[in-house]
Amino acid sequence: MKYDLVFEGGGAKGMAFVGAMRAFEAAGHTIGRLVGSSAGAITATSLAAGYSADEMLAALDEKAGDQPVFATFLGDPTPPPLDRSALAEFIAAIDWSLMPNWAEERLERKALEALAGSPLGRHLLSFFEYGGFYSADPFVEWFRRKLDQPAPDGRPRGYGRMTFAEMHAVTGVDLSLTASETTNGRLRILNHRTTPNLPVVWGTRMSMSLPLLWQEVVWREEWGPYRGFAG
């Protein structure tokens, strides 16, 4: 039988999803529509890309050196432009009444440069500017490779840079992912109807966002407007 599947978030539940999909496959069931949130977004997108339960288990077991690949997803953030950063504005708003302006500006600049030059400082700058202490670029790069990885029988996938519309056109799978828009406090449903020009890997990244830990994703002009509702 064909079933629509919904995969919720929850980090370690990703392992449980693999076991559930093994039982699903063994029973001879097939996939209909797919919905995923957070960790479930990885599962749903992987299934849309044609991954089997065994392939997903291999991805979960992947190592980077002597540690699980997932341990590498907290990337070192690149400092924002110091003169235009939120922290620079915060520091500039402090009035050093006994200090001349030129000295105050020089002190502020030196303080920002010192922060940008240290690991802890870069994380603080990232938090002030982008809402998270770490970059998720390592996750994006890893998942893009997974979506491009050929199937065990040699069939190419090549979904790593595809948009929702492109992936749906190739696979025919109706994939939807959930993400939170922090600007307006709304839930967004990402799929080939609402966000056709959004790369699937970035939709997964949005759904995977961990508040305060990973940097927020800033919507890009080339992704086009959200078509789920007006406003």
GROMACS .gro file of N, CA, C and O in nm, residues 47-97:
model
  204
   47LEU      N    1   1.438   1.035   0.166
   47LEU     CA    2   1.345   0.942   0.102
   47LEU      C    3   1.299   0.995  -0.033
   47LEU      O    4   1.287   0.919  -0.130
   48ALA      N    5   1.275   1.125  -0.040
   48ALA     CA    6   1.236   1.185  -0.168
   48ALA      C    7   1.347   1.168  -0.272
   48ALA      O    8   1.320   1.158  -0.392
   49ALA      N    9   1.472   1.165  -0.224
   49ALA     CA   10   1.587   1.147  -0.314
   49ALA      C   11   1.612   1.001  -0.346
   49ALA      O   12   1.709   0.968  -0.415
   50GLY      N   13   1.527   0.912  -0.295
   50GLY     CA   14   1.539   0.771  -0.328
   50GLY      C   15   1.624   0.689  -0.234
   50GLY      O   16   1.660   0.574  -0.265
   51TYR      N   17   1.656   0.744  -0.117
   51TYR     CA   18   1.737   0.670  -0.021
   51TYR      C   19   1.656   0.555   0.040
   51TYR      O   20   1.538   0.571   0.072
   52SER      N   21   1.722   0.442   0.058
   52SER     CA   22   1.662   0.330   0.130
   52SER      C   23   1.697   0.344   0.278
   52SER      O   24   1.781   0.426   0.317
   53ALA      N   25   1.634   0.261   0.360
   53ALA     CA   26   1.664   0.264   0.504
   53ALA      C   27   1.810   0.230   0.529
   53ALA      O   28   1.876   0.291   0.614
   54ASP      N   29   1.864   0.133   0.455
   54ASP     CA   30   2.004   0.095   0.475
   54ASP      C   31   2.099   0.209   0.437
   54ASP      O   32   2.200   0.232   0.504
   55GLU      N   33   2.065   0.281   0.331
   55GLU     CA   34   2.149   0.395   0.292
   55GLU      C   35   2.145   0.505   0.398
   55GLU      O   36   2.246   0.568   0.428
   56MET      N   37   2.026   0.529   0.454
   56MET     CA   38   2.015   0.631   0.557
   56MET      C   39   2.093   0.591   0.682
   56MET      O   40   2.156   0.675   0.747
   57LEU      N   41   2.091   0.462   0.714
   57LEU     CA   42   2.168   0.415   0.830
   57LEU      C   43   2.317   0.436   0.806
   57LEU      O   44   2.389   0.478   0.897
   58ALA      N   45   2.363   0.410   0.684
   58ALA     CA   46   2.504   0.431   0.652
   58ALA      C   47   2.540   0.579   0.667
   58ALA      O   48   2.649   0.613   0.714
   59ALA      N   49   2.449   0.667   0.627
   59ALA     CA   50   2.474   0.811   0.640
   59ALA      C   51   2.482   0.851   0.787
   59ALA      O   52   2.567   0.932   0.826
   60LEU      N   53   2.394   0.794   0.869
   60LEU     CA   54   2.395   0.825   1.012
   60LEU      C   55   2.521   0.773   1.080
   60LEU      O   56   2.567   0.831   1.179
   61ASP      N   57   2.574   0.663   1.029
   61ASP     CA   58   2.695   0.603   1.088
   61ASP      C   59   2.824   0.664   1.035
   61ASP      O   60   2.933   0.624   1.078
   62GLU      N   61   2.813   0.758   0.944
   62GLU     CA   62   2.932   0.815   0.880
   62GLU      C   63   3.023   0.882   0.984
   62GLU      O   64   2.976   0.945   1.079
   63LYS      N   65   3.152   0.867   0.963
   63LYS     CA   66   3.251   0.925   1.054
   63LYS      C   67   3.331   1.034   0.983
   63LYS      O   68   3.353   1.030   0.862
   64ALA      N   69   3.373   1.131   1.061
   64ALA     CA   70   3.467   1.232   1.016
   64ALA      C   71   3.590   1.218   1.105
   64ALA      O   72   3.592   1.269   1.217
   65GLY      N   73   3.687   1.144   1.056
   65GLY     CA   74   3.800   1.109   1.142
   65GLY      C   75   3.755   1.007   1.244
   65GLY      O   76   3.702   0.902   1.210
   66ASP      N   77   3.771   1.039   1.372
   66ASP     CA   78   3.732   0.945   1.478
   66ASP      C   79   3.604   0.986   1.548
   66ASP      O   80   3.572   0.935   1.655
   67GLN      N   81   3.528   1.078   1.488
   67GLN     CA   82   3.404   1.123   1.551
   67GLN      C   83   3.288   1.114   1.452
   67GLN      O   84   3.309   1.115   1.330
   68PRO      N   85   3.164   1.104   1.502
   68PRO     CA   86   3.049   1.100   1.412
   68PRO      C   87   3.044   1.227   1.328
   68PRO      O   88   3.079   1.336   1.375
   69VAL      N   89   3.000   1.213   1.204
   69VAL     CA   90   2.996   1.329   1.115
   69VAL      C   91   2.908   1.439   1.171
   69VAL      O   92   2.933   1.558   1.151
   70PHE      N   93   2.803   1.402   1.247
   70PHE     CA   94   2.713   1.502   1.303
   70PHE      C   95   2.784   1.593   1.402
   70PHE      O   96   2.739   1.706   1.426
   71ALA      N   97   2.893   1.545   1.460
   71ALA     CA   98   2.968   1.627   1.556
   71ALA      C   99   3.042   1.741   1.488
   71ALA      O  100   3.091   1.832   1.555
   72THR      N  101   3.052   1.736   1.355
   72THR     CA  102   3.125   1.840   1.282
   72THR      C  103   3.034   1.951   1.232
   72THR      O  104   3.081   2.044   1.165
   73PHE      N  105   2.905   1.943   1.262
   73PHE     CA  106   2.810   2.037   1.204
   73PHE      C  107   2.806   2.172   1.274
   73PHE      O  108   2.734   2.262   1.230
   74LEU      N  109   2.878   2.188   1.385
   74LEU     CA  110   2.886   2.317   1.452
   74LEU      C  111   3.009   2.390   1.397
   74LEU      O  112   3.119   2.380   1.449
   75GLY      N  113   2.987   2.462   1.288
   75GLY     CA  114   3.098   2.524   1.217
   75GLY      C  115   3.145   2.654   1.279
   75GLY      O  116   3.070   2.725   1.346
   76ASP      N  117   3.273   2.684   1.257
   76ASP     CA  118   3.330   2.810   1.304
   76ASP      C  119   3.273   2.924   1.221
   76ASP      O  120   3.288   2.924   1.098
   77PRO      N  121   3.206   3.021   1.282
   77PRO     CA  122   3.142   3.126   1.203
   77PRO      C  123   3.241   3.227   1.148
   77PRO      O  124   3.345   3.255   1.209
   78THR      N  125   3.210   3.281   1.032
   78THR     CA  126   3.287   3.391   0.975
   78THR      C  127   3.237   3.521   1.037
   78THR      O  128   3.117   3.545   1.041
   79PRO      N  129   3.326   3.607   1.086
   79PRO     CA  130   3.282   3.732   1.148
   79PRO      C  131   3.205   3.819   1.049
   79PRO      O  132   3.239   3.824   0.930
   80PRO      N  133   3.102   3.889   1.093
   80PRO     CA  134   3.030   3.981   1.006
   80PRO      C  135   3.115   4.105   0.979
   80PRO      O  136   3.217   4.127   1.047
   81PRO      N  137   3.079   4.188   0.881
   81PRO     CA  138   3.150   4.315   0.862
   81PRO      C  139   3.146   4.397   0.991
   81PRO      O  140   3.038   4.431   1.039
   82LEU      N  141   3.261   4.424   1.048
   82LEU     CA  142   3.265   4.482   1.182
   82LEU      C  143   3.195   4.618   1.190
   82LEU      O  144   3.124   4.647   1.286
   83ASP      N  145   3.215   4.703   1.090
   83ASP     CA  146   3.159   4.838   1.097
   83ASP      C  147   3.007   4.838   1.090
   83ASP      O  148   2.943   4.934   1.134
   84ARG      N  149   2.949   4.731   1.033
   84ARG     CA  150   2.803   4.729   1.015
   84ARG      C  151   2.736   4.622   1.101
   84ARG      O  152   2.619   4.591   1.081
   85SER      N  153   2.808   4.569   1.196
   85SER     CA  154   2.752   4.462   1.277
   85SER      C  155   2.662   4.517   1.387
   85SER      O  156   2.672   4.633   1.428
   86ALA      N  157   2.572   4.431   1.435
   86ALA     CA  158   2.482   4.471   1.543
   86ALA      C  159   2.560   4.502   1.670
   86ALA      O  160   2.523   4.593   1.746
   87LEU      N  161   2.667   4.428   1.694
   87LEU     CA  162   2.748   4.453   1.814
   87LEU      C  163   2.818   4.588   1.804
   87LEU      O  164   2.831   4.659   1.905
   88ALA      N  165   2.862   4.626   1.683
   88ALA     CA  166   2.925   4.756   1.665
   88ALA      C  167   2.827   4.868   1.697
   88ALA      O  168   2.862   4.968   1.761
   89GLU      N  169   2.703   4.851   1.654
   89GLU     CA  170   2.601   4.951   1.685
   89GLU      C  171   2.575   4.958   1.835
   89GLU      O  172   2.555   5.067   1.891
   90PHE      N  173   2.574   4.842   1.899
   90PHE     CA  174   2.552   4.838   2.044
   90PHE      C  175   2.664   4.910   2.119
   90PHE      O  176   2.639   4.992   2.208
   91ILE      N  177   2.788   4.882   2.079
   91ILE     CA  178   2.902   4.945   2.146
   91ILE      C  179   2.904   5.095   2.118
   91ILE      O  180   2.933   5.176   2.207
   92ALA      N  181   2.872   5.133   1.995
   92ALA     CA  182   2.874   5.275   1.958
   92ALA      C  183   2.771   5.355   2.036
   92ALA      O  184   2.786   5.477   2.055
   93ALA      N  185   2.665   5.289   2.080
   93ALA     CA  186   2.560   5.359   2.154
   93ALA      C  187   2.601   5.390   2.297
   93ALA      O  188   2.537   5.471   2.366
   94ILE      N  189   2.711   5.328   2.343
   94ILE     CA  190   2.760   5.356   2.478
   94ILE      C  191   2.835   5.490   2.477
   94ILE      O  192   2.923   5.512   2.395
   95ASP      N  193   2.798   5.578   2.565
   95ASP     CA  194   2.859   5.711   2.569
   95ASP      C  195   2.971   5.714   2.672
   95ASP      O  196   2.948   5.705   2.793
   96TRP      N  197   3.095   5.724   2.621
   96TRP     CA  198   3.212   5.737   2.708
   96TRP      C  199   3.236   5.888   2.728
   96TRP      O  200   3.314   5.950   2.658
   97SER      N  201   3.167   5.946   2.823
   97SER     CA  202   3.161   6.092   2.836
   97SER      C  203   3.297   6.157   2.862
   97SER      O  204   3.318   6.272   2.824
   0.00000   0.00000   0.00000
